[in-house]
Short mmCIF file of C-alpha atoms in Angstrom, two decimals:
data_model
loop_
_atom_site.label_atom_id
_atom_site.label_comp_id
_atom_site.label_asym_id
_atom_site.label_seq_id
_atom_site.Cartn_x
_atom_site.Cartn_y
_atom_site.Cartn_z
CA MET O 836 -20.85 -39.52 -29.79
CA ARG O 837 -23.87 -39.80 -32.11
CA GLY O 838 -21.59 -38.96 -35.06
CA LEU O 839 -19.15 -41.68 -34.01
CA PHE O 840 -22.05 -44.12 -33.61
CA TYR O 841 -23.29 -43.45 -37.16
CA PHE O 842 -19.75 -43.77 -38.47
CA VAL O 843 -19.43 -47.20 -36.84
CA LEU O 844 -22.80 -48.26 -38.27
CA TRP O 845 -21.68 -47.05 -41.72
CA ILE O 846 -18.35 -48.85 -41.77
CA PHE O 847 -19.38 -52.03 -39.93
CA PRO O 848 -21.23 -53.68 -42.88
CA ILE O 849 -18.00 -53.59 -44.87
CA PHE O 850 -16.33 -56.16 -42.62
CA PRO O 851 -18.77 -59.01 -43.26
CA SER O 852 -18.54 -58.52 -46.99
CA THR O 853 -14.76 -58.37 -46.87
CA THR O 854 -14.60 -61.48 -44.76
CA GLN O 855 -17.00 -63.18 -47.14
CA ASN O 856 -14.85 -62.34 -50.18
CA GLU O 857 -11.76 -63.75 -48.48
CA THR O 858 -13.48 -67.03 -47.66
CA PRO O 859 -11.81 -69.80 -49.67
CA VAL O 860 -13.99 -71.35 -52.35
CA PRO O 861 -14.35 -75.09 -52.91
CA CYS O 862 -11.53 -76.49 -55.04
CA TYR O 863 -13.82 -77.67 -57.82
CA LYS O 864 -15.09 -74.10 -58.30
CA VAL O 865 -11.65 -72.49 -58.60
CA PRO O 866 -11.30 -72.77 -62.43
CA GLN O 867 -14.78 -71.31 -62.91
CA THR O 868 -14.20 -68.38 -60.56
CA CYS O 869 -10.85 -67.56 -62.21
CA MET O 870 -12.21 -67.29 -65.74
CA ASP O 871 -13.03 -63.61 -65.20
CA GLN O 872 -9.49 -62.78 -64.06
CA ALA O 873 -6.88 -61.22 -66.32
CA ASN O 874 -4.42 -63.99 -65.57
CA VAL O 875 -6.47 -67.17 -65.41
CA LEU O 876 -3.65 -69.66 -64.89
CA SER O 877 -1.97 -67.74 -62.08
CA CYS O 878 -5.37 -67.41 -60.39
CA ILE O 879 -5.96 -71.16 -60.66
CA GLU O 880 -2.46 -71.93 -59.36
CA GLU O 881 -2.97 -69.76 -56.26
CA GLY O 882 -6.59 -70.74 -55.75
CA MET O 883 -5.88 -74.47 -55.69
CA ARG O 884 -3.50 -73.97 -52.75
CA THR O 885 -6.00 -72.04 -50.63
CA CYS O 886 -9.28 -73.69 -51.62
CA ILE O 887 -11.50 -75.84 -49.41
CA SER O 888 -11.38 -79.57 -50.01
CA LYS O 889 -15.04 -80.26 -50.61
CA THR O 890 -16.60 -82.99 -52.72
CA PRO O 891 -19.24 -81.71 -55.17
CA ARG O 892 -22.71 -83.21 -54.91
CA ILE O 893 -22.70 -84.11 -58.61
CA PRO O 894 -19.43 -85.61 -59.98
CA ILE O 895 -17.59 -83.21 -62.28
CA PRO O 896 -15.85 -84.82 -65.30
CA ASN O 897 -12.96 -82.34 -65.25
CA PHE O 898 -12.23 -82.52 -61.54
CA PHE O 899 -10.88 -85.19 -59.20
CA SER O 900 -9.75 -85.07 -55.57
CA ARG O 901 -8.83 -87.68 -53.00
CA PRO O 902 -6.88 -87.76 -49.74
CA VAL O 903 -3.56 -89.61 -49.94
CA SER O 904 -1.70 -90.85 -46.87
CA SER O 905 0.98 -93.09 -48.34
CA GLU O 906 2.79 -93.77 -51.59
CA GLU O 907 0.36 -95.20 -54.10
CA MET O 908 -0.92 -95.14 -57.69
CA VAL O 909 -4.11 -93.08 -57.90
CA ASP O 910 -6.51 -93.78 -60.76
CA THR O 911 -8.54 -90.68 -61.57
CA LYS O 912 -10.95 -92.67 -63.78
CA ARG O 913 -10.59 -89.88 -66.34
CA GLY O 914 -7.81 -91.28 -68.52
CA TYR O 915 -4.98 -90.40 -66.12
CA LYS O 916 -3.12 -92.29 -63.40
CA ILE O 917 -0.85 -90.52 -60.90
CA HIS O 918 1.81 -92.20 -58.78
CA VAL O 919 2.47 -90.11 -55.65
CA SER O 920 5.93 -90.67 -54.19
CA GLU O 921 6.71 -90.80 -50.48
CA GLU O 922 9.01 -87.78 -50.75
CA ALA O 923 6.24 -85.69 -52.28
CA LEU O 924 3.94 -86.53 -49.37
CA GLU O 925 6.60 -85.61 -46.82
CA ARG O 926 7.26 -82.22 -48.44
CA SER O 927 3.59 -81.30 -48.78
CA SER O 928 1.41 -79.86 -46.03
CA SER O 929 -2.19 -80.58 -45.13
CA ARG O 930 -5.16 -78.29 -45.66
CA ARG O 931 -7.62 -77.19 -43.02
CA GLY O 932 -9.86 -80.06 -42.02
CA GLU O 933 -7.33 -82.74 -43.00
CA THR O 934 -5.32 -84.93 -40.69
CA SER O 935 -1.58 -84.49 -40.54
CA LYS O 936 -1.08 -87.93 -42.12
CA GLU O 937 -3.18 -87.37 -45.23
CA VAL O 938 -2.82 -84.83 -47.98
CA GLU O 939 -5.44 -83.91 -50.53
CA LEU O 940 -4.52 -84.74 -54.14
CA ILE O 941 -6.34 -82.41 -56.53
CA VAL O 942 -6.51 -82.94 -60.27
CA SER O 943 -8.15 -80.47 -62.65
CA ILE O 944 -8.46 -81.07 -66.40
CA LEU O 945 -8.28 -77.76 -68.26
CA ASN O 946 -8.92 -76.82 -71.87
CA GLU O 947 -5.88 -76.31 -74.07
CA THR O 948 -7.15 -72.89 -75.21
CA LEU O 949 -6.01 -71.43 -71.87
CA PHE O 950 -2.39 -72.24 -72.70
CA LYS O 951 -1.22 -69.91 -75.43
CA GLY O 952 2.49 -69.22 -75.31
CA ASN O 953 5.08 -67.32 -77.28
CA ASP O 954 6.83 -70.34 -78.82
CA SER O 955 5.87 -70.15 -82.48
CA HIS O 956 7.71 -73.37 -83.30
CA GLU O 957 5.11 -75.39 -81.39
CA SER O 958 2.14 -73.90 -83.23
CA SER O 959 1.92 -77.03 -85.39
CA SER O 960 1.91 -79.31 -82.35
CA ILE O 961 -1.17 -80.69 -80.65
CA LEU O 962 -1.84 -81.78 -77.08
CA HIS O 963 -2.76 -85.32 -76.19
CA GLY O 964 -6.50 -85.33 -75.56
CA LYS O 965 -6.53 -81.57 -76.31
CA SER O 966 -6.42 -80.95 -72.57
CA VAL O 967 -3.96 -80.07 -69.81
CA LEU O 968 -3.67 -81.82 -66.45
CA GLY O 969 -3.25 -79.58 -63.38
CA VAL O 970 -1.99 -81.48 -60.31
CA TRP O 971 -1.69 -80.15 -56.75
CA LEU O 972 -0.74 -81.93 -53.53
CA GLY O 973 -1.47 -80.01 -50.35
CA VAL O 974 -0.84 -76.29 -50.04
CA THR O 975 2.94 -76.29 -50.46
CA GLU O 976 4.64 -75.85 -53.82
CA ILE O 977 6.60 -79.00 -54.60
CA ARG O 978 9.70 -78.99 -56.79
CA ASN O 979 13.16 -80.59 -57.18
CA LEU O 980 12.03 -84.04 -56.06
CA SER O 981 14.61 -86.83 -56.06
CA GLN O 982 11.71 -89.29 -56.27
CA PRO O 983 9.65 -87.94 -59.19
CA ILE O 984 5.91 -88.06 -59.46
CA GLN O 985 4.71 -90.20 -62.35
CA LEU O 986 1.72 -89.31 -64.52
CA ARG O 987 0.36 -91.84 -66.97
CA PHE O 988 -1.50 -90.44 -69.98
CA ILE O 989 -3.50 -93.25 -71.51
CA ASN O 990 -2.77 -93.25 -75.23
CA THR O 991 -5.90 -93.71 -77.35
CA ASN O 992 -5.33 -93.64 -81.13
CA GLN O 993 -2.54 -91.09 -80.86
CA SER O 994 0.89 -90.92 -82.44
CA ALA O 995 3.76 -92.28 -80.35
CA ASN O 996 5.76 -89.15 -81.17
CA GLY O 997 4.99 -87.27 -77.97
CA VAL O 998 6.99 -85.59 -75.24
CA CYS O 999 5.97 -84.70 -71.69
CA VAL O 1000 5.90 -80.97 -71.00
CA TYR O 1001 4.71 -78.61 -68.28
CA TRP O 1002 3.52 -75.02 -68.43
CA HIS O 1003 6.22 -72.67 -67.17
CA LEU O 1004 4.70 -69.45 -65.85
CA ASP O 1005 6.88 -66.35 -65.87
CA LYS O 1006 6.62 -63.27 -63.67
CA ASN O 1007 4.32 -61.51 -66.12
CA GLY O 1008 1.77 -64.29 -65.96
CA LYS O 1009 2.64 -65.57 -69.43
CA GLY O 1010 4.35 -68.83 -70.15
CA ASN O 1011 5.33 -71.57 -72.55
CA TRP O 1012 5.81 -75.32 -72.66
CA SER O 1013 9.00 -76.69 -71.15
CA THR O 1014 10.51 -80.14 -70.66
CA ASP O 1015 12.77 -79.22 -67.72
CA GLY O 1016 12.56 -81.83 -65.00
CA CYS O 1017 10.33 -84.18 -67.01
CA ASN O 1018 11.21 -87.41 -68.80
CA THR O 1019 9.01 -89.30 -71.26
CA ILE O 1020 8.62 -93.07 -71.56
CA ILE O 1021 6.26 -94.95 -73.90
CA ASP O 1022 4.89 -97.86 -71.87
CA ARG O 1023 2.43 -100.22 -73.58
CA GLY O 1024 0.98 -97.42 -75.67
CA ASP O 1025 0.75 -94.98 -72.75
CA PHE O 1026 2.75 -91.82 -72.16
CA LEU O 1027 4.50 -92.12 -68.78
CA CYS O 1028 5.76 -88.75 -67.53
CA SER O 1029 8.21 -88.64 -64.63
CA CYS O 1030 8.53 -85.09 -63.28
CA ASN O 1031 10.33 -83.69 -60.26
CA HIS O 1032 7.69 -81.03 -59.59
CA LEU O 1033 3.95 -80.37 -59.80
CA SER O 1034 2.34 -78.00 -62.27
CA PHE O 1035 0.16 -78.04 -65.40
CA PHE O 1036 1.17 -81.09 -67.45
CA ALA O 1037 0.48 -82.25 -71.00
CA VAL O 1038 1.91 -84.44 -73.74
CA LEU O 1039 2.98 -82.41 -76.75
CA ILE O 1040 2.57 -84.27 -80.03
CA ASN O 1041 3.93 -83.06 -83.33
CA PRO O 1042 2.49 -85.11 -86.21
CA GLU O 1043 4.90 -83.54 -88.71
CA ILE O 1044 8.00 -84.94 -87.00
CA PRO O 1045 8.80 -88.65 -87.41
CA GLU O 1046 9.96 -90.98 -84.69
CA GLU O 1047 13.35 -90.58 -83.05
CA SER O 1048 14.94 -93.44 -85.03
CA HIS O 1049 14.07 -91.71 -88.31
CA ILE O 1050 15.36 -88.40 -86.98
CA VAL O 1051 18.77 -89.96 -86.30
CA SER O 1052 18.88 -91.52 -89.79
CA LEU O 1053 17.91 -88.25 -91.46
CA ASN O 1054 20.59 -86.42 -89.49
CA TYR O 1055 23.30 -88.79 -90.69
CA ILE O 1056 22.09 -88.53 -94.28
CA SER O 1057 22.16 -84.72 -94.07
CA TYR O 1058 25.64 -84.57 -92.55
CA ILE O 1059 27.21 -87.08 -94.95
CA GLY O 1060 25.49 -85.53 -97.97
CA SER O 1061 26.58 -82.02 -96.97
CA VAL O 1062 30.21 -83.07 -96.56
CA LEU O 1063 30.24 -84.78 -99.97
CA SER O 1064 28.49 -81.82 -101.59
CA ILE O 1065 31.13 -79.48 -100.19
CA VAL O 1066 33.88 -81.62 -101.70
CA PHE O 1067 32.25 -82.05 -105.10
CA THR O 1068 31.08 -78.45 -105.46
CA ALA O 1069 34.62 -77.28 -104.72
CA LEU O 1070 35.89 -79.74 -107.34
CA MET O 1071 33.28 -78.50 -109.83
CA ILE O 1072 34.36 -74.90 -109.36
CA VAL O 1073 37.97 -75.83 -110.08
CA MET O 1074 37.01 -77.85 -113.14
CA PHE O 1075 34.75 -75.10 -114.48
CA LEU O 1076 37.52 -72.56 -114.13
CA CYS O 1077 40.00 -74.83 -115.87
CA MET O 1078 37.62 -75.65 -118.74
CA ARG O 1079 36.42 -72.09 -119.19
CA LYS O 1080 37.04 -70.62 -122.61
CA LYS O 1081 39.29 -67.61 -122.97
CA GLN O 1082 36.54 -65.40 -124.39
CA GLY O 1083 34.44 -66.06 -121.31
CA ASP O 1084 31.39 -68.33 -121.32
CA HIS O 1085 28.40 -66.81 -119.59
CA SER O 1086 26.82 -70.18 -118.85
CA ALA O 1087 29.98 -71.52 -117.25
CA ILE O 1088 30.28 -68.46 -115.01
CA ILE O 1089 26.64 -68.83 -113.93
CA HIS O 1090 27.32 -72.49 -113.09
CA VAL O 1091 30.30 -71.40 -111.01
CA GLN O 1092 28.13 -68.97 -109.08
CA LEU O 1093 25.51 -71.66 -108.39
CA SER O 1094 28.19 -74.13 -107.31
CA GLY O 1095 29.68 -71.47 -105.04
CA SER O 1096 26.33 -70.79 -103.37
CA LEU O 1097 25.85 -74.54 -102.80
CA PHE O 1098 29.34 -74.79 -101.33
CA LEU O 1099 28.60 -71.93 -98.91
CA LEU O 1100 25.15 -73.34 -98.09
CA HIS O 1101 26.37 -76.76 -96.99
CA THR O 1102 29.35 -75.29 -95.15
CA SER O 1103 27.20 -72.83 -93.20
CA PHE O 1104 24.66 -75.60 -92.48
CA LEU O 1105 27.26 -77.83 -90.81
CA CYS O 1106 28.67 -74.88 -88.87
CA SER O 1107 25.18 -73.86 -87.69
CA VAL O 1108 24.43 -77.36 -86.46
CA TRP O 1109 27.71 -77.61 -84.57
CA PHE O 1110 27.62 -74.14 -82.98
CA SER O 1111 23.95 -74.41 -82.01
CA GLY O 1112 24.85 -77.14 -79.52
CA GLN O 1113 27.35 -74.88 -77.75
CA ARG O 1114 26.48 -72.62 -74.84
CA ASP O 1115 27.16 -68.95 -74.19
CA ILE O 1116 27.70 -68.16 -77.87
CA ASP O 1117 24.36 -66.63 -78.76
CA SER O 1118 25.97 -63.87 -80.81
CA VAL O 1119 27.89 -66.44 -82.88
CA CYS O 1120 24.73 -68.48 -83.41
CA GLN O 1121 22.86 -65.38 -84.55
CA ALA O 1122 25.62 -64.60 -87.06
CA LEU O 1123 25.60 -68.18 -88.35
CA GLY O 1124 21.82 -68.09 -88.65
CA LEU O 1125 22.10 -64.95 -90.76
CA LEU O 1126 24.83 -66.56 -92.90
CA LEU O 1127 22.79 -69.74 -93.43
CA HIS O 1128 19.74 -67.69 -94.41
CA TRP O 1129 21.82 -65.67 -96.85
CA CYS O 1130 23.36 -68.79 -98.45
CA LEU O 1131 19.95 -70.44 -98.84
CA LEU O 1132 18.45 -67.36 -100.48
CA ALA O 1133 21.51 -67.06 -102.73
CA THR O 1134 21.07 -70.69 -103.82
CA PHE O 1135 17.41 -70.08 -104.64
CA THR O 1136 18.27 -66.90 -106.53
CA TRP O 1137 20.97 -68.52 -108.66
CA THR O 1138 18.68 -71.42 -109.53
CA ALA O 1139 16.18 -68.81 -110.76
CA ILE O 1140 18.98 -67.15 -112.75
CA GLU O 1141 19.76 -70.55 -114.31
CA GLY O 1142 16.14 -70.72 -115.42
CA PHE O 1143 16.26 -67.19 -116.79
CA HIS O 1144 19.47 -67.90 -118.72
CA LEU O 1145 17.92 -71.10 -120.05
CA TYR O 1146 15.00 -69.03 -121.34
CA LEU O 1147 17.34 -66.69 -123.22
CA LEU O 1148 19.24 -69.55 -124.83
CA LEU O 1149 16.17 -71.58 -125.74
CA VAL O 1150 13.53 -68.99 -126.69
CA ARG O 1151 15.61 -65.95 -127.63
CA VAL O 1152 18.29 -67.84 -129.49
CA PHE O 1153 19.33 -64.80 -131.47
CA ASN O 1154 19.95 -61.25 -130.30
CA ILE O 1155 20.46 -62.13 -126.63
CA TYR O 1156 23.25 -59.65 -126.01
CA ILE O 1157 22.67 -57.67 -122.82
CA LYS O 1158 25.08 -54.94 -121.78
CA ARG O 1159 26.98 -55.94 -118.63
CA TYR O 1160 24.93 -59.10 -118.45
CA LEU O 1161 27.04 -60.95 -115.87
CA LEU O 1162 27.35 -57.88 -113.66
CA LYS O 1163 23.59 -57.47 -113.56
CA LEU O 1164 23.08 -61.15 -112.81
CA SER O 1165 25.64 -60.99 -109.99
CA LEU O 1166 23.94 -57.96 -108.46
CA VAL O 1167 20.66 -59.87 -108.42
CA GLY O 1168 22.13 -63.21 -107.37
CA TRP O 1169 24.03 -61.87 -104.37
CA GLY O 1170 22.31 -58.51 -103.81
CA VAL O 1171 18.74 -59.72 -103.21
CA PRO O 1172 19.79 -62.16 -100.44
CA THR O 1173 22.05 -59.52 -98.89
CA ILE O 1174 19.31 -56.90 -98.65
CA THR O 1175 16.87 -59.47 -97.26
CA VAL O 1176 19.13 -60.70 -94.45
CA MET O 1177 20.16 -57.16 -93.56
CA ILE O 1178 16.52 -56.27 -92.95
CA CYS O 1179 15.99 -59.48 -90.96
CA GLY O 1180 19.18 -58.89 -89.00
CA VAL O 1181 18.00 -55.46 -87.87
CA THR O 1182 14.81 -57.03 -86.51
CA LYS O 1183 16.89 -59.65 -84.62
CA VAL O 1184 15.07 -62.75 -85.86
CA TYR O 1185 18.08 -65.09 -85.79
CA GLY O 1186 18.90 -67.53 -83.02
CA LYS O 1187 18.64 -71.18 -82.02
CA TYR O 1188 15.88 -73.11 -83.75
CA LYS O 1189 14.72 -76.42 -82.20
CA PHE O 1190 13.41 -78.94 -84.69
CA TYR O 1191 12.75 -81.85 -82.34
CA ARG O 1192 12.60 -82.76 -78.68
CA ASP O 1193 13.43 -86.33 -77.79
CA LYS O 1194 11.81 -88.55 -75.22
CA GLU O 1195 14.32 -87.65 -72.51
CA GLY O 1196 13.37 -84.00 -72.75
CA SER O 1197 16.65 -82.85 -74.25
CA THR O 1198 16.82 -80.97 -77.52
CA ASP O 1199 17.77 -82.84 -80.67
CA THR O 1200 18.68 -81.34 -84.04
CA PRO O 1201 19.20 -77.70 -82.98
CA LEU O 1202 20.19 -75.22 -85.65
CA CYS O 1203 21.27 -71.60 -85.82
CA TRP O 1204 18.43 -70.31 -87.96
CA ILE O 1205 15.43 -67.96 -88.04
CA SER O 1206 13.71 -67.97 -84.66
CA THR O 1207 10.52 -66.24 -85.90
CA GLN O 1208 8.29 -68.50 -87.94
CA ILE O 1209 6.46 -65.79 -89.87
CA VAL O 1210 9.78 -64.44 -91.20
CA SER O 1211 10.77 -67.95 -92.28
CA TYR O 1212 7.45 -68.40 -94.09
CA ILE O 1213 7.78 -65.15 -96.01
CA THR O 1214 11.50 -65.05 -96.86
CA VAL O 1215 12.06 -68.80 -97.38
CA ASN O 1216 8.80 -70.57 -98.21
CA GLY O 1217 7.28 -67.70 -100.16
CA TYR O 1218 10.49 -66.97 -102.06
CA LEU O 1219 10.97 -70.66 -102.86
CA VAL O 1220 7.44 -70.87 -104.28
CA LEU O 1221 8.13 -67.98 -106.68
CA VAL O 1222 11.45 -69.46 -107.82
CA MET O 1223 10.01 -72.93 -108.33
CA LEU O 1224 7.03 -71.65 -110.31
CA PHE O 1225 9.35 -69.81 -112.67
CA ASN O 1226 11.78 -72.71 -113.08
CA MET O 1227 9.02 -75.28 -113.57
CA VAL O 1228 7.68 -73.15 -116.43
CA MET O 1229 11.17 -73.06 -117.97
CA LEU O 1230 11.55 -76.81 -117.58
CA GLY O 1231 8.15 -77.34 -119.18
CA VAL O 1232 9.20 -75.25 -122.17
CA VAL O 1233 12.28 -77.45 -122.57
CA LEU O 1234 10.19 -80.62 -122.51
CA VAL O 1235 7.82 -79.25 -125.18
CA LYS O 1236 10.72 -78.24 -127.42
CA MET O 1237 12.40 -81.61 -127.03
CA HIS O 1238 9.18 -83.50 -127.80
CA LYS O 1239 8.59 -81.48 -130.97
CA LEU O 1240 12.14 -81.98 -132.22
CA ARG O 1241 12.17 -85.69 -131.44
CA SER O 1242 8.92 -86.20 -133.36
CA ARG O 1243 10.67 -84.91 -136.51
CA THR O 1244 13.41 -87.51 -136.28
CA LEU O 1245 13.25 -90.03 -139.10
CA GLN O 1246 15.92 -92.49 -137.94
CA ILE O 1247 14.34 -94.91 -135.50
CA LYS O 1248 17.62 -96.21 -134.11
CA ASP O 1249 18.89 -92.71 -133.57
CA HIS O 1250 15.56 -91.82 -131.99
CA GLN O 1251 15.86 -94.60 -129.44
CA ARG O 1252 19.54 -93.95 -128.84
CA ARG O 1253 19.01 -90.29 -128.09
CA ALA O 1254 15.98 -90.77 -125.84
CA TRP O 1255 17.95 -91.90 -122.79
CA LYS O 1256 20.38 -89.00 -123.17
CA GLU O 1257 17.56 -86.51 -123.21
CA TRP O 1258 16.07 -88.00 -120.04
CA VAL O 1259 19.44 -87.76 -118.33
CA SER O 1260 19.62 -84.14 -119.44
CA ILE O 1261 16.16 -83.47 -117.98
CA LEU O 1262 17.18 -85.00 -114.64
CA GLY O 1263 20.35 -82.94 -114.62
CA LEU O 1264 18.48 -79.76 -115.44
CA SER O 1265 16.03 -80.57 -112.65
CA CYS O 1266 18.90 -80.55 -110.16
CA VAL O 1267 20.32 -77.32 -111.60
CA LEU O 1268 16.90 -75.63 -111.46
CA GLY O 1269 16.34 -76.79 -107.87
CA VAL O 1270 13.26 -78.95 -108.60
CA PRO O 1271 13.98 -81.30 -105.61
CA TRP O 1272 13.21 -78.37 -103.29
CA LEU O 1273 9.55 -78.83 -104.22
CA LEU O 1274 9.49 -81.88 -101.95
CA ALA O 1275 9.66 -79.48 -99.01
CA PHE O 1276 5.94 -78.83 -99.56
CA SER O 1277 5.02 -82.55 -99.54
CA SER O 1278 5.98 -83.29 -95.93
CA HIS O 1279 2.33 -83.78 -94.91
CA GLY O 1280 -0.04 -86.71 -95.21
CA PRO O 1281 0.54 -90.48 -95.39
CA MET O 1282 3.59 -90.14 -97.67
CA SER O 1283 5.29 -87.49 -95.52
CA LEU O 1284 8.02 -89.82 -94.18
CA LEU O 1285 8.95 -91.07 -97.66
CA SER O 1286 8.95 -87.52 -99.00
CA LEU O 1287 11.16 -86.41 -96.13
CA TYR O 1288 13.74 -89.11 -96.91
CA VAL O 1289 13.70 -88.32 -100.65
CA PHE O 1290 13.94 -84.58 -99.95
CA THR O 1291 16.89 -85.06 -97.58
CA ILE O 1292 18.77 -87.33 -99.98
CA LEU O 1293 18.27 -85.23 -103.11
CA ASN O 1294 19.08 -81.88 -101.54
CA SER O 1295 21.93 -83.05 -99.31
CA PHE O 1296 23.62 -84.79 -102.23
CA GLN O 1297 22.68 -82.11 -104.76
CA GLY O 1298 26.30 -81.17 -105.39
CA VAL O 1299 27.23 -84.82 -105.96
CA PHE O 1300 24.38 -85.37 -108.44
CA ILE O 1301 25.22 -82.26 -110.45
CA PHE O 1302 28.87 -83.31 -110.58
CA ALA O 1303 27.96 -86.81 -111.78
CA TRP O 1304 25.65 -85.38 -114.43
CA PHE O 1305 28.37 -83.01 -115.55
CA LEU O 1306 30.87 -85.85 -115.99
CA THR O 1307 28.36 -87.99 -117.91
CA LEU O 1308 27.46 -85.28 -120.40
CA THR O 1309 31.05 -84.17 -120.81
CA CYS O 1310 32.18 -87.69 -121.72
CA GLN O 1311 29.26 -88.15 -124.10
CA ALA O 1312 29.91 -84.78 -125.72
CA ARG O 1313 33.53 -85.69 -126.43
CA LYS O 1314 32.55 -89.02 -127.99
CA GLU O 1315 29.91 -87.50 -130.24
CA GLU O 1316 31.53 -84.21 -131.21
CA HIS O 1317 31.65 -85.33 -134.86
CA ILE O 1318 27.97 -86.39 -134.91
CA SER O 1319 25.38 -83.82 -135.92
CA SER O 1320 21.81 -84.98 -135.42
CA LYS O 1321 19.17 -83.29 -137.52
CA GLY O 1322 16.34 -81.84 -135.48
CA THR O 1323 17.85 -82.81 -132.11
CA ILE O 1324 18.51 -80.69 -129.05
CA GLN O 1325 22.16 -80.87 -128.05
CA VAL O 1326 22.70 -80.25 -124.35
CA SER O 1327 26.07 -79.22 -122.96
CA PHE O 1328 26.64 -78.49 -119.27
CA ASN O 1329 29.51 -76.12 -120.05
CA SER O 1330 27.51 -73.96 -122.48
CA ASN O 1331 23.94 -74.90 -121.54
CA GLU O 1332 23.02 -73.97 -125.16
CA TYR O 1333 20.06 -75.48 -126.98
CA VAL O 1334 20.58 -75.27 -130.76
CA THR O 1335 18.14 -76.49 -133.44
CA THR O 1336 20.00 -77.74 -136.50
CA ARG O 1337 18.44 -78.19 -139.89
#
């Protein structure tokens, strides 16, 4: 009996401590007590449903609570207003110490650093106020409301390009931002979010994306330009083949390869846009994303080859014979993109890419593309930088040569007459060397919207511009075949040769 007595005395103190640990904490202390947990957000979500409704002695800036008994608009005095619907009150349940007619509304403002998801496309986005609003009503989880709860985020010096989102927690305790069940309305400078459930809410703002009206305009420009580029690049290929000399012109063949890559690029772009809006075709979208990536890299590579060929014709005018020259260029032009996309395809980085989310929460401008941002930065942005640096050096060499030769011209009239032609040639070479792609790096700052329009127009209509330049120079070349200008660079699109005559 004495042994049993000591055993009871030994185990008895455990019960008070266990009971004490299970005692619910005040609601305003829940975020602080959960900071030591492995899954902070799940702890806060569960703790807010079991906590004690107790008003702190000193007001806390990041916490608000108030009993609600009927449908009303609650002003938290912290930059947020919440309209509680009658249906939400009916589906919620009271806490201990509350009457059956009133339900405690709890609002907790959390730091954005707690919400780190796996969606790399939203890494450039910011949250309104750099904070997240957690809202709870009673102890019951509320979802699928026919009468949504409205949350008003007061907009203070923020961009109007925002969308209401909530934090979707998965089974592993991780999560990401989602727009399901939430609609966004801009009302007198405020973000008004109507959601059919309660959770952690925020307004996601992307300063790099323009307003919805500009998005629609840019889409139409891209689609129309791509269709016209497909037509004109196909026409250019036919014309190049018909005008090709029997002995085989290396420059003409290189132009055909570049035109072919542009034709494939615009075709795959339109197909990727169309298929990305379809459902249950993830495998097709992945294949189209790989094809679009391959066509884009092939276009960059052939623009670099144009610059390399220009260097041989301009600097190494003599003794430029290279054994199996075209075969080697073709292996580089099509082989480098092929190896790159094969490696990316093995790592499964292709899928649906979402450029923009509209105010209604649906997805606008989807595309079958690279779904991992780091891969896009390395294989697209990094590769484009290398190509553009090389081609800009080649274009600079051309400008220096042209300036030196023009300064030797003695005939003033001929000097003025040839100046405009040389500028047209420079603009045409800029399109061939892919210089408009540089505008992709100027989509930040106060001129970002203008740069985005110029970038979209120049690159969507690139095939049309090259075709127009080709026709202009071809007509001029036929009219002036009998004229030989001393000390002048003669530019021909078919040969792309730069010859200094003396």
